[in-house]
mmCIF file of C-alpha atoms in Angstrom:
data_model
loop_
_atom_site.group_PDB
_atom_site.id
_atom_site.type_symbol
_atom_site.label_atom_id
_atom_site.label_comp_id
_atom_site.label_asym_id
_atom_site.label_seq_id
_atom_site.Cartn_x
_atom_site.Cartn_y
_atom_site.Cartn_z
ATOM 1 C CA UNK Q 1 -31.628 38.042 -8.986
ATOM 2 C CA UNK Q 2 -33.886 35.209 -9.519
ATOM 3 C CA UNK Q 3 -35.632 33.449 -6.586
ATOM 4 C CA UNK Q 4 -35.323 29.627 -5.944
ATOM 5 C CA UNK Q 5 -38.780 28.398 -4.348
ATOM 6 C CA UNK Q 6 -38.234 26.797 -0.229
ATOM 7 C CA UNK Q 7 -39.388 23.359 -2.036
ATOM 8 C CA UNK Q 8 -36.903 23.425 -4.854
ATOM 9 C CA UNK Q 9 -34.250 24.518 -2.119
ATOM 10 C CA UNK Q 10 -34.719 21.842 -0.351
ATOM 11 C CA UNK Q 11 -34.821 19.571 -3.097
ATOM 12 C CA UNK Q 12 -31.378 20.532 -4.061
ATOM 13 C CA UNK Q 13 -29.838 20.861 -0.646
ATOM 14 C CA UNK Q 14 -30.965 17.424 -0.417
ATOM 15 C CA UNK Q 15 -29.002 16.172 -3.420
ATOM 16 C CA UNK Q 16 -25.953 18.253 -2.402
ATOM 17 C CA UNK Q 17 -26.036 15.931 0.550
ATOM 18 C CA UNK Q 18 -26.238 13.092 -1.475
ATOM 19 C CA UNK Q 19 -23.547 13.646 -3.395
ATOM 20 C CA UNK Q 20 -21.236 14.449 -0.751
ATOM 21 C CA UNK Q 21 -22.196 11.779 0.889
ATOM 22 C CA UNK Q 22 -21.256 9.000 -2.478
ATOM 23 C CA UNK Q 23 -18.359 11.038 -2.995
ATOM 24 C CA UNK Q 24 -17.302 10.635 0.129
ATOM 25 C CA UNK Q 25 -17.594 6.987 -0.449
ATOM 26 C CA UNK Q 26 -15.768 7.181 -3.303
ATOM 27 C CA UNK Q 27 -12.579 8.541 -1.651
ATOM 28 C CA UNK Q 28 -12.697 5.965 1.046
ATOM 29 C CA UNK Q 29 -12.727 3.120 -1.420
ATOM 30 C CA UNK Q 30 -10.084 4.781 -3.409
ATOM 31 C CA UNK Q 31 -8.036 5.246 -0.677
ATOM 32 C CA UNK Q 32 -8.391 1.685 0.098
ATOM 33 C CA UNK Q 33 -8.001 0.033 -3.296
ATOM 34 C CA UNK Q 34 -5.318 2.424 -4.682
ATOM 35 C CA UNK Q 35 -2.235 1.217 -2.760
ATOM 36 C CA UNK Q 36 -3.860 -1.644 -0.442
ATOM 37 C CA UNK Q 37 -1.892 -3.761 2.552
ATOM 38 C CA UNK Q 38 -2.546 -1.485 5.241
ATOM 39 C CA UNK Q 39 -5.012 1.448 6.798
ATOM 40 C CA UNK Q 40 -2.679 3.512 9.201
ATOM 41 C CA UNK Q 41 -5.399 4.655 11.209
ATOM 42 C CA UNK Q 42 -6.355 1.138 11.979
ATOM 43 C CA UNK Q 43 -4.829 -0.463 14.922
ATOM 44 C CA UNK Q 44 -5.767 -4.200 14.886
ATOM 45 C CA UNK Q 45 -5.358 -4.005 10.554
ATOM 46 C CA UNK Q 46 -1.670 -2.386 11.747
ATOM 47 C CA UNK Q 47 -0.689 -4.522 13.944
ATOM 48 C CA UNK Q 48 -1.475 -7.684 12.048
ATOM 49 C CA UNK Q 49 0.610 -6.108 8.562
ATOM 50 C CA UNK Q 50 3.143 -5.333 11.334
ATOM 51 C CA UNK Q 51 3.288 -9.039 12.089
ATOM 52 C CA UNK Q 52 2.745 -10.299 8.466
ATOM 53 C CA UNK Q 53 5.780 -8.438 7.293
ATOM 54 C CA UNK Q 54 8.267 -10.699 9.639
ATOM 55 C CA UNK Q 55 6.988 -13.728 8.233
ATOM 56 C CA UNK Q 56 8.830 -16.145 6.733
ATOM 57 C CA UNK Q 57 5.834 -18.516 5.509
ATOM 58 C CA UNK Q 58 2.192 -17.193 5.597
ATOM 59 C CA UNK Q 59 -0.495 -19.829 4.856
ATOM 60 C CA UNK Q 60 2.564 -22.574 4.401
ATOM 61 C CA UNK Q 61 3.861 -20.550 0.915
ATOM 62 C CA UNK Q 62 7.797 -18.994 1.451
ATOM 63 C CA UNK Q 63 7.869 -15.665 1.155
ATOM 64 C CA UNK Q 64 11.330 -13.948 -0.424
ATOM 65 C CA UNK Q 65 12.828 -11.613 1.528
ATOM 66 C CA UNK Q 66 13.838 -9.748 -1.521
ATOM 67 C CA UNK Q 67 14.279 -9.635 -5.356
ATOM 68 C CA UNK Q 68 16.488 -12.335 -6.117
ATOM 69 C CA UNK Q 69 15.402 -14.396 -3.559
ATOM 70 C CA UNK Q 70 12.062 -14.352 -5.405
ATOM 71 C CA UNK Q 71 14.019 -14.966 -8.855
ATOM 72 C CA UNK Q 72 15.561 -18.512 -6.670
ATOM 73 C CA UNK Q 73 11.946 -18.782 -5.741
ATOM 74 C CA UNK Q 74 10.259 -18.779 -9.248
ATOM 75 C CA UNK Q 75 13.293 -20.594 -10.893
ATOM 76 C CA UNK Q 76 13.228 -23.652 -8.128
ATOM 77 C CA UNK Q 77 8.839 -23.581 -8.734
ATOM 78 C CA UNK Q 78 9.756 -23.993 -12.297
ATOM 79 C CA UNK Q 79 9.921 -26.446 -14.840
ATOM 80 C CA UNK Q 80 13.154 -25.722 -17.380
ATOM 81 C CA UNK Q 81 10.019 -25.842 -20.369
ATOM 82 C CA UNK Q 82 8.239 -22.939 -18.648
ATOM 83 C CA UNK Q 83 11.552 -20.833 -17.798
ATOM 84 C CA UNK Q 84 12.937 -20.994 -21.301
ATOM 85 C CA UNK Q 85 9.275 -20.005 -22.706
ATOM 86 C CA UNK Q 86 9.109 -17.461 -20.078
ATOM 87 C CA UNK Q 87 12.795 -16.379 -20.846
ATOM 88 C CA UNK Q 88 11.887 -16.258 -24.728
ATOM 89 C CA UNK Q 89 8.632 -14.075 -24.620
ATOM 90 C CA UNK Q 90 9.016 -10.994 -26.016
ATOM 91 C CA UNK Q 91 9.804 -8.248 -23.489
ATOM 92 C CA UNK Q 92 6.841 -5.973 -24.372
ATOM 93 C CA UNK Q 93 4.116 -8.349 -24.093
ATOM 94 C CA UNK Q 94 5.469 -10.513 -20.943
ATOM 95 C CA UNK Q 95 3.954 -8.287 -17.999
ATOM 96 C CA UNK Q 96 0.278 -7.693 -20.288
ATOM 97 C CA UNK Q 97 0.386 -11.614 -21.214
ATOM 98 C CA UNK Q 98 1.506 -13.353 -17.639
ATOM 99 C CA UNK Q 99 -0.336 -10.409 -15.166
ATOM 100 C CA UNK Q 100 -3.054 -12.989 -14.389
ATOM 101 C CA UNK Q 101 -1.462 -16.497 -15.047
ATOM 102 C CA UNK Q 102 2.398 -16.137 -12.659
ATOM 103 C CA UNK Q 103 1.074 -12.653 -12.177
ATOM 104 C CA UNK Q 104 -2.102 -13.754 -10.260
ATOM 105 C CA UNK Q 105 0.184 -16.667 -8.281
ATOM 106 C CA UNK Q 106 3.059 -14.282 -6.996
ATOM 107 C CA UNK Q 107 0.096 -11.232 -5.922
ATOM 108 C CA UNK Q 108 -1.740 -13.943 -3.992
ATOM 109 C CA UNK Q 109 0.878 -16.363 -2.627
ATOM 110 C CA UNK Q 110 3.124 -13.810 -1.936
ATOM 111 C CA UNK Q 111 0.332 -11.544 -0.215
ATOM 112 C CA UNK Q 112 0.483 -8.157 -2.349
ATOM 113 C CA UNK Q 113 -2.187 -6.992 -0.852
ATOM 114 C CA UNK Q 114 -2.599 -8.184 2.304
ATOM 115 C CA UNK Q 115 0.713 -7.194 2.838
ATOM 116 C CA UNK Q 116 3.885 -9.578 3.607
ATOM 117 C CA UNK Q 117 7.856 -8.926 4.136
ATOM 118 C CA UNK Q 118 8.295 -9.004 -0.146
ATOM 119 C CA UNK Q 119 5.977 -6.899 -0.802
ATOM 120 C CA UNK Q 120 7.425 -4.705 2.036
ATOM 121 C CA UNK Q 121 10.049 -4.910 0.807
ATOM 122 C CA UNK Q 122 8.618 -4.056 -2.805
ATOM 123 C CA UNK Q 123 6.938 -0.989 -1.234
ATOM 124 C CA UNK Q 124 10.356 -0.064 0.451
ATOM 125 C CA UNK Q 125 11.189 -0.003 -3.324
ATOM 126 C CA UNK Q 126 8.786 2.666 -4.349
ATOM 127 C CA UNK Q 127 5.769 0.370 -5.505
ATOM 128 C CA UNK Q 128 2.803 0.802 -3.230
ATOM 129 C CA UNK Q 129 0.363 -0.628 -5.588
ATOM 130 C CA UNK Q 130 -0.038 -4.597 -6.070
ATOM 131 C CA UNK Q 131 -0.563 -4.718 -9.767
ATOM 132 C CA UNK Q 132 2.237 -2.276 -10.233
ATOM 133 C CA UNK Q 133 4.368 -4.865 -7.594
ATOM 134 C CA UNK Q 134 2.867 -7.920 -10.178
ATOM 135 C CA UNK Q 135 4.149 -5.989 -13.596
ATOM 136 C CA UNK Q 136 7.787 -5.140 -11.763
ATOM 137 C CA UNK Q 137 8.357 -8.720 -10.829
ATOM 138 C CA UNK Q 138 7.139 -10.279 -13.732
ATOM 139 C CA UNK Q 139 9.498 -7.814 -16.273
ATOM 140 C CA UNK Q 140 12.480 -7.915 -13.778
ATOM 141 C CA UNK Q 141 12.167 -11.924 -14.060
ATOM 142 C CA UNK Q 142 12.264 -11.697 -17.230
ATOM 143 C CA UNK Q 143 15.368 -9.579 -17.492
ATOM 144 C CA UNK Q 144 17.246 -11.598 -15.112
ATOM 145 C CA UNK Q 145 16.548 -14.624 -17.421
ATOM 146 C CA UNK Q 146 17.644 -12.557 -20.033
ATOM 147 C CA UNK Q 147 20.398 -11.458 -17.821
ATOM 148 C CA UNK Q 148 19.747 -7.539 -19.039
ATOM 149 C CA UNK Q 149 20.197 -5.092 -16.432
ATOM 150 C CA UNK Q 150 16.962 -5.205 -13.983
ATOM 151 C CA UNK Q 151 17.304 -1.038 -14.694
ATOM 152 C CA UNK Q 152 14.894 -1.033 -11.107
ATOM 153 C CA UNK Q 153 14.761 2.517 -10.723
ATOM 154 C CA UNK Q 154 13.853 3.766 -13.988
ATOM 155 C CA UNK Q 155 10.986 1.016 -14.970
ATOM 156 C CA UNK Q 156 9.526 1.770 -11.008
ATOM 157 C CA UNK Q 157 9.616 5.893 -11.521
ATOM 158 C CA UNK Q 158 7.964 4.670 -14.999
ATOM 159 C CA UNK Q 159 5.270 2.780 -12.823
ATOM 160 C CA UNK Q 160 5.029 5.132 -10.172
ATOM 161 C CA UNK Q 161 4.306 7.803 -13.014
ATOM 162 C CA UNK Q 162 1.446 5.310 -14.864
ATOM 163 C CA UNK Q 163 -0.339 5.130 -11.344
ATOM 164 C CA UNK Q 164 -0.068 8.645 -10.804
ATOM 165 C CA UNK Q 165 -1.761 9.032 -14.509
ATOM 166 C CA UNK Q 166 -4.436 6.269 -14.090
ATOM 167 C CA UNK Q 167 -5.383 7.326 -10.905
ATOM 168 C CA UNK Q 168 -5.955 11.039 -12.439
ATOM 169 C CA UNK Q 169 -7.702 9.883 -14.531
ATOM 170 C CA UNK Q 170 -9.914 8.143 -12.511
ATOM 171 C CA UNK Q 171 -10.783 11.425 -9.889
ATOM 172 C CA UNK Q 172 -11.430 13.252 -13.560
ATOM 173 C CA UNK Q 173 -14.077 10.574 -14.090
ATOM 174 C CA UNK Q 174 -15.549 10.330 -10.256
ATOM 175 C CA UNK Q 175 -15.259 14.059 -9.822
ATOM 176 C CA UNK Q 176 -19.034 15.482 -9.982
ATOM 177 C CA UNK Q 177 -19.632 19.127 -11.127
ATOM 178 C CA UNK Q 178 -22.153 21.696 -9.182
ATOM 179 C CA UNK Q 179 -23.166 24.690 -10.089
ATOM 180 C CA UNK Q 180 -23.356 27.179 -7.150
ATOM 181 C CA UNK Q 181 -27.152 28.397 -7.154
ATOM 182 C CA UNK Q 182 -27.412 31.975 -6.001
ATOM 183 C CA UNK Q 183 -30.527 33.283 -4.461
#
């Protein structure tokens, strides 16, 4: 059995602590950033996503109630140029290509993660994250253009599975190693 000097101990207890201590930080930010809106354990942060969600207009922008009243939303916002280009994109591409252009506008207006009553509503759905709320609305807006079946349930179990994946694959990355040192 080798011997690990008191110095060298302490040295590495130290760093233990460190690194408990960051990855500790890491959850807490993950937790936070993953699915947004709202910390359950946080009164005042409940209370006000409590309140946001029965809003009808937060910061004077409408907020839809519920898919198709978002479609009326978009459509009446507009122009008949930028629906048919919209409605002409090619299916594959529109969520990658519009994710920070209409993509950026419906996440902020509509309060994805802040929380509001859509995206209540969207989480209601099965989408707790706000890019994966973004991607949804911007493909089923395209379908309904299209008019192609919205197919909601398969393309948000595909979502829910992607954030599942990514989010993996980011503990694999965060997760540290240690060695257990016997003395």
């Amino acid at each position: 059995m080798t011997m690990i000097s008191a110095p060298l101990k302490l040295f590495l207890g130290w760093r233990v602590v460190v690194v408990i201590f960051l990855l500790s930080g890491s959850l807490v930010f993950l937790s936070e950033s993953s699915n947004a809106q709202v910390d359950s354990t946080d009164v005042e942060q409940l209370e006000n996503y409590n309140w946001r969600i029965m809003q009808r207009n937060l910061h004077g922008i409408y907020i839809p109630y519920d898919i198709y009243d978002a479609f009326e939303e978009l459509k009446a916002n507009s122009s008949e140029n930028s629906l048919r280009r919209f409605r002409d994109a090619p299916e594959e591409e529109i969520g990658r290509r519009l994710f920070f252009g209409i993509g950026g506008w419906m996440r902020n207006n509509w309060q994805f993660f802040e929380g509001s009553r859509f995206s209540h509503y969207l989480r209601g759905l099965g989408l707790t994250h706000p890019d994966d709320m973004t991607v949804f609305m911007i493909e089923s807006f395209h379908r309904y253009l299209n008019d192609r079946d919205l197919e909601k349930e398969k393309r948000i179990k595909y979502l829910q599975e992607e954030r599942k994946r990514i989010n993996q694959m980011r503990w694999q990355t965060d997760t540290l190693k240690i060695d257990t040192i016997i003395h």
